Coordinates of C-alpha atoms in Angstrom, one line a residue:
X1 CA 117.7 129.7 131.2
X2 CA 115.6 130.8 134.2
X3 CA 116.2 134.5 133.4
X4 CA 115.1 133.8 129.8
X5 CA 111.8 132.3 131.0
X6 CA 111.3 135.2 133.4
X7 CA 111.8 137.7 130.6
X8 CA 109.2 136.0 128.4
X9 CA 106.7 135.8 131.3
X10 CA 107.1 139.5 132.1
X11 CA 106.7 140.4 128.4
X12 CA 103.6 138.3 128.2
X13 CA 102.1 139.9 131.4
X14 CA 102.7 143.4 130.0
X15 CA 101.2 142.5 126.6
X16 CA 98.2 140.7 128.3
X17 CA 97.3 143.9 130.2
X18 CA 97.2 145.9 126.9
X19 CA 95.1 143.2 125.1
X20 CA 91.3 143.6 125.6
X21 CA 88.8 140.8 126.2
X22 CA 87.3 141.3 122.7
X23 CA 90.6 140.5 121.1
X24 CA 91.0 137.3 123.1
X25 CA 87.5 136.2 122.1
X26 CA 88.4 137.0 118.5
X27 CA 91.6 134.9 118.7
X28 CA 89.7 131.9 120.2
X29 CA 87.1 132.2 117.5
X30 CA 89.8 132.3 114.8
X31 CA 91.6 129.3 116.3
X32 CA 88.4 127.2 116.6
X33 CA 87.5 128.1 113.0
X34 CA 90.9 127.0 111.7
X35 CA 90.6 123.8 113.7
X36 CA 87.2 123.2 112.3
X37 CA 88.3 123.8 108.7
X38 CA 91.4 121.5 109.2
X39 CA 89.1 118.8 110.6
X40 CA 86.7 119.0 107.6
X41 CA 89.3 119.1 104.8
X42 CA 92.3 117.3 106.3
X43 CA 91.1 114.5 108.5
X44 CA 90.3 111.4 106.4
X45 CA 86.9 109.8 106.6
X46 CA 87.1 106.1 107.6
X47 CA 84.8 104.2 105.3
X48 CA 85.8 100.8 106.6
X49 CA 83.4 99.2 109.1
X50 CA 84.7 97.5 112.2
X51 CA 83.5 93.9 112.3
X52 CA 83.0 94.0 116.0
X53 CA 80.5 96.9 115.6
X54 CA 78.5 94.8 113.0
X55 CA 78.6 91.9 115.5
X56 CA 80.1 89.4 113.0
X57 CA 82.0 87.0 115.0
X58 CA 83.5 83.7 113.9
X59 CA 84.0 82.6 117.4
X60 CA 80.9 81.6 119.3
X61 CA 80.9 80.9 123.1
X62 CA 79.2 77.8 124.2
X63 CA 78.9 76.0 127.5
X64 CA 82.0 73.9 126.8
X65 CA 84.1 76.8 125.5
X66 CA 84.7 78.5 122.2
X67 CA 83.2 76.8 119.1
X68 CA 84.0 77.7 115.5
X69 CA 81.4 76.8 112.9
X70 CA 82.3 78.3 109.5
X71 CA 79.4 76.8 107.6
X72 CA 76.8 78.3 109.9
X73 CA 78.6 81.7 110.0
X74 CA 78.8 81.7 106.2
X75 CA 75.1 80.9 105.8
X76 CA 74.2 83.7 108.3
X77 CA 76.4 86.2 106.5
X78 CA 74.8 85.3 103.2
X79 CA 71.3 85.7 104.6
X80 CA 72.2 89.2 105.9
X81 CA 73.5 90.1 102.5
X82 CA 70.4 88.8 100.7
X83 CA 68.2 90.9 103.0
X84 CA 70.1 94.1 102.1
X85 CA 69.4 95.0 98.5
X86 CA 72.7 95.4 96.7
X87 CA 72.7 97.9 93.9
X88 CA 74.9 97.0 90.9
X89 CA 77.5 99.6 90.2
X90 CA 77.4 100.8 86.6
X91 CA 80.4 100.0 84.5
X92 CA 83.0 102.8 84.2
X93 CA 82.0 103.3 80.6
X94 CA 78.5 103.0 79.3
X95 CA 77.6 100.0 77.2
X96 CA 77.1 100.7 73.5
X97 CA 78.8 101.6 70.3
X98 CA 81.3 104.4 70.0
X99 CA 82.5 106.3 67.0
X100 CA 86.2 106.6 67.6
X101 CA 87.4 107.5 64.0
X102 CA 85.6 108.7 60.9
X103 CA 86.1 106.3 57.9
X104 CA 87.2 109.2 55.8
X105 CA 90.2 109.9 58.1
X106 CA 91.8 106.5 57.5
X107 CA 93.2 105.9 54.0
X108 CA 93.9 102.5 52.5
X109 CA 97.3 101.1 53.7
X110 CA 97.4 103.5 56.7
X111 CA 97.6 102.8 60.4
X112 CA 96.8 105.2 63.2
X113 CA 96.7 105.2 67.0
X114 CA 93.6 106.1 68.9
X115 CA 93.2 106.3 72.7
X116 CA 89.6 105.3 73.6
X117 CA 87.9 104.1 76.8
X118 CA 91.2 103.9 78.7
X119 CA 92.9 101.8 76.0
X120 CA 95.4 102.6 73.2
X121 CA 94.3 101.0 70.0
X122 CA 95.8 100.7 66.5
X123 CA 93.3 101.1 63.6
X124 CA 94.4 100.2 60.1
X125 CA 92.8 99.8 56.7
X126 CA 94.0 97.2 54.2
X127 CA 94.3 97.8 50.5
X128 CA 91.0 95.9 50.1
X129 CA 89.3 98.5 52.4
X130 CA 89.0 96.1 55.4
X131 CA 89.3 98.0 58.7
X132 CA 90.9 96.2 61.8
X133 CA 91.4 97.3 65.4
X134 CA 94.1 95.7 67.6
X135 CA 96.0 96.5 70.8
X136 CA 98.4 99.4 70.0
X137 CA 101.4 97.9 71.6
X138 CA 103.7 95.2 70.2
X139 CA 104.2 92.4 72.8
X140 CA 107.8 92.1 71.9
X141 CA 109.2 95.5 73.2
X142 CA 106.0 97.6 73.5
X143 CA 106.3 99.7 70.3
X144 CA 103.2 101.5 69.3
X145 CA 102.0 99.9 66.1
X146 CA 99.9 103.0 65.2
X147 CA 103.0 105.3 65.1
X148 CA 105.2 104.2 62.2
X149 CA 103.5 100.8 61.7
X150 CA 103.1 99.6 58.1
X151 CA 100.1 97.8 56.6
X152 CA 100.9 94.9 54.3
X153 CA 98.0 92.7 53.1
X154 CA 95.8 92.1 56.1
X155 CA 98.6 92.7 58.7
X156 CA 100.1 95.6 60.5
X157 CA 103.9 95.4 60.9
X158 CA 105.8 96.7 63.9
X159 CA 108.1 99.7 63.1
X160 CA 111.1 98.3 65.1
X161 CA 111.6 94.6 64.5
X162 CA 109.0 94.0 61.7
X163 CA 106.8 91.5 63.6
X164 CA 103.6 91.1 61.6
X165 CA 100.2 90.9 63.3
X166 CA 97.1 89.6 61.5
X167 CA 94.1 92.0 61.7
X168 CA 91.4 89.3 61.9
X169 CA 92.6 87.8 65.2
X170 CA 95.7 89.7 66.3
X171 CA 97.9 86.6 65.9
X172 CA 101.6 87.2 65.3
X173 CA 102.2 85.5 62.0
X174 CA 105.7 86.5 61.1
X175 CA 108.9 87.2 63.0
X176 CA 111.6 87.9 60.4
X177 CA 114.6 86.4 62.3
X178 CA 112.7 83.4 63.8
X179 CA 111.7 80.1 62.2
X180 CA 108.8 79.3 64.6
X181 CA 106.6 82.0 63.1
X182 CA 103.0 82.0 64.4
X183 CA 103.8 80.1 67.6
X184 CA 106.0 82.9 68.9
X185 CA 103.3 85.1 70.3
X186 CA 99.7 86.2 70.2
X187 CA 98.2 89.6 70.9
X188 CA 95.1 89.4 73.0
X189 CA 92.3 91.7 71.9
X190 CA 89.3 92.4 74.0

């Protein structure tokens, strides 16, 4: 092992003599540049604040020892928050009305699936030209009502087990193999 180390030391000494000072400066500059780039792109930025730095302490020292006063500390924290102006973050989607499907694209008795604003929705038109929008997934087994779903009267029917969901409120009004009917489930629509 010692001869192996001596061999590498001798080789390094011979190579070092042939390397000029300009090349060494170039290598150091290159190494520092790589470290700088690594630090900028790979080292995470810590966005959390340490509570000790902000001097928020729930434990207060008094003459008799340590005292904990949650009411006083809460009031002081709220005062500090009121002093700072908190800007409301805008919602992820702007408020307003959205056109998600042209009326001419939906025929009477047809159901279709639309993905809009991060939600999957089923849109269906009854034979009386009433249009309804519900959650696209059946709560029973998660079938997409817009793909293969049938429209009967004012309801959309699940393609797998024929559960019927009323368009006006999303209530499950018929389960073919159950006697409880409407009490079985409800589809919540936002």
